[in-house]
Short mmCIF file of C-alpha atoms in Angstrom, two decimals:
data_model
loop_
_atom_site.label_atom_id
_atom_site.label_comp_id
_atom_site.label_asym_id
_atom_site.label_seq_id
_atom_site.Cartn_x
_atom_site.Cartn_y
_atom_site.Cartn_z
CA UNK A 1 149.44 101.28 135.55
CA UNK A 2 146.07 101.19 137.12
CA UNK A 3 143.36 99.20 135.65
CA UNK A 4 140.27 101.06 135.44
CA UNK A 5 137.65 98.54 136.20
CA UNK A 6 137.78 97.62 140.08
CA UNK A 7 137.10 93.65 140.93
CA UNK A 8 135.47 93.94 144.23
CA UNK A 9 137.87 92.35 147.08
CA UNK A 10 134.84 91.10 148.91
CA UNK A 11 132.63 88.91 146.67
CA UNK A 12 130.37 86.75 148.92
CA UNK A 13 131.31 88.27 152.08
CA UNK A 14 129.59 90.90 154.26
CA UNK A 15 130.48 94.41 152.77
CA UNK A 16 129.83 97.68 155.12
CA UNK A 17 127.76 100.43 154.04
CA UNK A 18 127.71 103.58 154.42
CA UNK A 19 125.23 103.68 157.64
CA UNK A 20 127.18 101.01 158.77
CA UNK A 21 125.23 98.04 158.48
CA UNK A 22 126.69 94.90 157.22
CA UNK A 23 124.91 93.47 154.29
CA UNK A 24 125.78 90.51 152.84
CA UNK A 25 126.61 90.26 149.19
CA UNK A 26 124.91 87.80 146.62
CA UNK A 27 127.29 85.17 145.56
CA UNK A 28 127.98 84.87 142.20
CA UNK A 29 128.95 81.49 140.33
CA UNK A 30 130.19 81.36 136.57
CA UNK A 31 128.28 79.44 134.35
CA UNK A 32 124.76 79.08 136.19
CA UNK A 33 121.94 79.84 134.61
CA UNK A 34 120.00 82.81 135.70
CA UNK A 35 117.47 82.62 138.24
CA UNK A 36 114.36 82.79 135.80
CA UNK A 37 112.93 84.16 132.43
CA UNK A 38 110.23 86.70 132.82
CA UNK A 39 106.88 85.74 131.43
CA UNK A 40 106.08 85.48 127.63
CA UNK A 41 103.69 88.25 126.60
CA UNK A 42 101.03 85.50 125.86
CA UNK A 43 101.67 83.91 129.74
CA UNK A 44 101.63 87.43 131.26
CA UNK A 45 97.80 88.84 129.09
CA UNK A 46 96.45 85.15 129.04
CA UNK A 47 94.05 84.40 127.01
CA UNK A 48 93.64 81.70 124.40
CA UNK A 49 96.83 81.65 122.03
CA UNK A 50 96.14 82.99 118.20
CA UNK A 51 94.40 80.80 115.53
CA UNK A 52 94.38 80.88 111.99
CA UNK A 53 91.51 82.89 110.44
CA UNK A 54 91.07 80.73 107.34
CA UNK A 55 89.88 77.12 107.57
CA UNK A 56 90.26 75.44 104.39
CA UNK A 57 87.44 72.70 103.59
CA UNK A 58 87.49 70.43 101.13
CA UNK A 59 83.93 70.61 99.38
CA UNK A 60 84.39 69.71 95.55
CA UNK A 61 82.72 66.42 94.56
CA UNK A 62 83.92 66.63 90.52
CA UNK A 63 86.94 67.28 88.87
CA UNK A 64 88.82 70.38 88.90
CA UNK A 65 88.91 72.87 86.34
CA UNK A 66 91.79 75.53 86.04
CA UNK A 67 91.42 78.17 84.37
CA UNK A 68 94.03 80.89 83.58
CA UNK A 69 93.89 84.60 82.90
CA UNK A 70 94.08 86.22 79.16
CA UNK A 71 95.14 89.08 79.11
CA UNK A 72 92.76 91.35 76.48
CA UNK A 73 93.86 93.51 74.06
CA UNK A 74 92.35 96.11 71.64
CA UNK A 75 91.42 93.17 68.94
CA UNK A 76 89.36 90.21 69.95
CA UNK A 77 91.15 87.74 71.64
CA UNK A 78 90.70 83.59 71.63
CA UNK A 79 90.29 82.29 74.53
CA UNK A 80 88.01 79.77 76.80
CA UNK A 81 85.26 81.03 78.21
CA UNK A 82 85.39 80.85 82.37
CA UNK A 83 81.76 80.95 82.26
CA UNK A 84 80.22 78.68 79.43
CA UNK A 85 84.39 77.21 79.30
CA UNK A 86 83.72 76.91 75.55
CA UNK A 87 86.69 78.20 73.14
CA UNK A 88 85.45 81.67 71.93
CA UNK A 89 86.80 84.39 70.01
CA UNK A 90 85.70 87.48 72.22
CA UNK A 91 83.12 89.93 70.90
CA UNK A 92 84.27 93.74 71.52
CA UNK A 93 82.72 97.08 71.73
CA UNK A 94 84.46 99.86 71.96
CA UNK A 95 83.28 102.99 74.21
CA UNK A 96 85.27 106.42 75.00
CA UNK A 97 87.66 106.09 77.66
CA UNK A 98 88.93 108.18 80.63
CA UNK A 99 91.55 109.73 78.46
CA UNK A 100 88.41 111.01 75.77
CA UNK A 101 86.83 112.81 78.63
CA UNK A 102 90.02 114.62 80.25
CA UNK A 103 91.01 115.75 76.02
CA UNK A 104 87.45 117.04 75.41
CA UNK A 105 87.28 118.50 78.98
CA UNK A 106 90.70 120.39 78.28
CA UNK A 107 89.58 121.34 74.38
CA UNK A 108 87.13 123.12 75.66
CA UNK A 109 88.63 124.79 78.57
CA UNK A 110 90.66 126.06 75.63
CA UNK A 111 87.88 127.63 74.27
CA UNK A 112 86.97 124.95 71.38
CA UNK A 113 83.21 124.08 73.06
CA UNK A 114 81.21 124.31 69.85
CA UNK A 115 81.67 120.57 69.08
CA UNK A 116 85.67 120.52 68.70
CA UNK A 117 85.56 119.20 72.16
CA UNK A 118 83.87 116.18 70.81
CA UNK A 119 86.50 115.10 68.86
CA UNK A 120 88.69 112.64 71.67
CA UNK A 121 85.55 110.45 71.96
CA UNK A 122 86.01 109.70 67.81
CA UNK A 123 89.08 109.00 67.74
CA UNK A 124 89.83 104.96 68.22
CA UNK A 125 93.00 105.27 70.66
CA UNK A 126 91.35 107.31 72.78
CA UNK A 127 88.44 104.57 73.81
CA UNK A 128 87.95 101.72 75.79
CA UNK A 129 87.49 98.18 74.78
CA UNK A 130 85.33 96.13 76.36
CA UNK A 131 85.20 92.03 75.73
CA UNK A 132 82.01 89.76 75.93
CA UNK A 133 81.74 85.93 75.11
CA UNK A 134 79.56 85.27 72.35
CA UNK A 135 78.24 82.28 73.65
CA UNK A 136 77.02 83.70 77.29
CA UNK A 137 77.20 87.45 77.02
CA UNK A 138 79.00 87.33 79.85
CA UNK A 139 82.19 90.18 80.19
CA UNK A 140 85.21 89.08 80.20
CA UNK A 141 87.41 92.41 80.56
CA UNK A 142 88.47 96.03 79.35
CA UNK A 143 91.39 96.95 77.68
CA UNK A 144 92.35 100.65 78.59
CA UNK A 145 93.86 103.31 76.52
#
């Protein structure tokens, strides 16, 4: 049987060509390393190499306070203030929600516009709830329907 890759007989002699010229042949030698890597993309542009776009500084001269995030619900929640940081029980107020509008909206696409359409922004699990600190005033969240 034949082996279908050819070896060439020649390697690092002169091989003829086909306008008869001899040219000679590279010689090859297992195990050397190749002649050399081409350029990084950063050596071939130039320019200065990348930096980091956030310096962190150290700035705080007291202690450090953590605070974590409550999650509010539709009753008032305890909790510690962020603002004040005293230990509250939120204040709420509810308003109508998203969910209000869209139901009256429909309601009266229906053909109930006389004051049926009204009815979504009564109803208390169709609004919003909104949470303030007693202490402060300041808001401290909304709880969606």
């Amino acid at each position: 049987m034949s082996s279908v890759f050819a070896v060439p007989a020649m390697a690092g002699k002169e091989q003829k060509m086909s306008n008869n010229k001899a040219t000679p042949l590279p010689a090859y030698t297992p195990g050397a390393p190749p002649m050399a890597a081409p350029p990084t993309y950063a050596q071939a542009v130039g320019g200065v190499p990348p930096t980091s776009p956030f310096t962190p500084t150290q700035t705080q001269n007291g202690p450090t306070i953590l605070t974590t995030v409550v999650p509010v619900g539709p009753q008032s929640t305890h909790m510690i203030c962020p603002h004040c940081l005293a230990e509250i029980e939120t204040s709420t107020k509810t308003e109508p929600g998203m969910i209000a509008y869209i139901s009256g909206v429909v309601i009266a696409l229906l053909g109930c516009w006389l004051g049926c359409c009204l009815i979504p922004c009564c109803i208390p699990e169709c609004m919003d709830i909104h949470h303030n600190c007693p202490n402060c005033k300041a808001y401290l969240g909304r709880f969606r329907r």
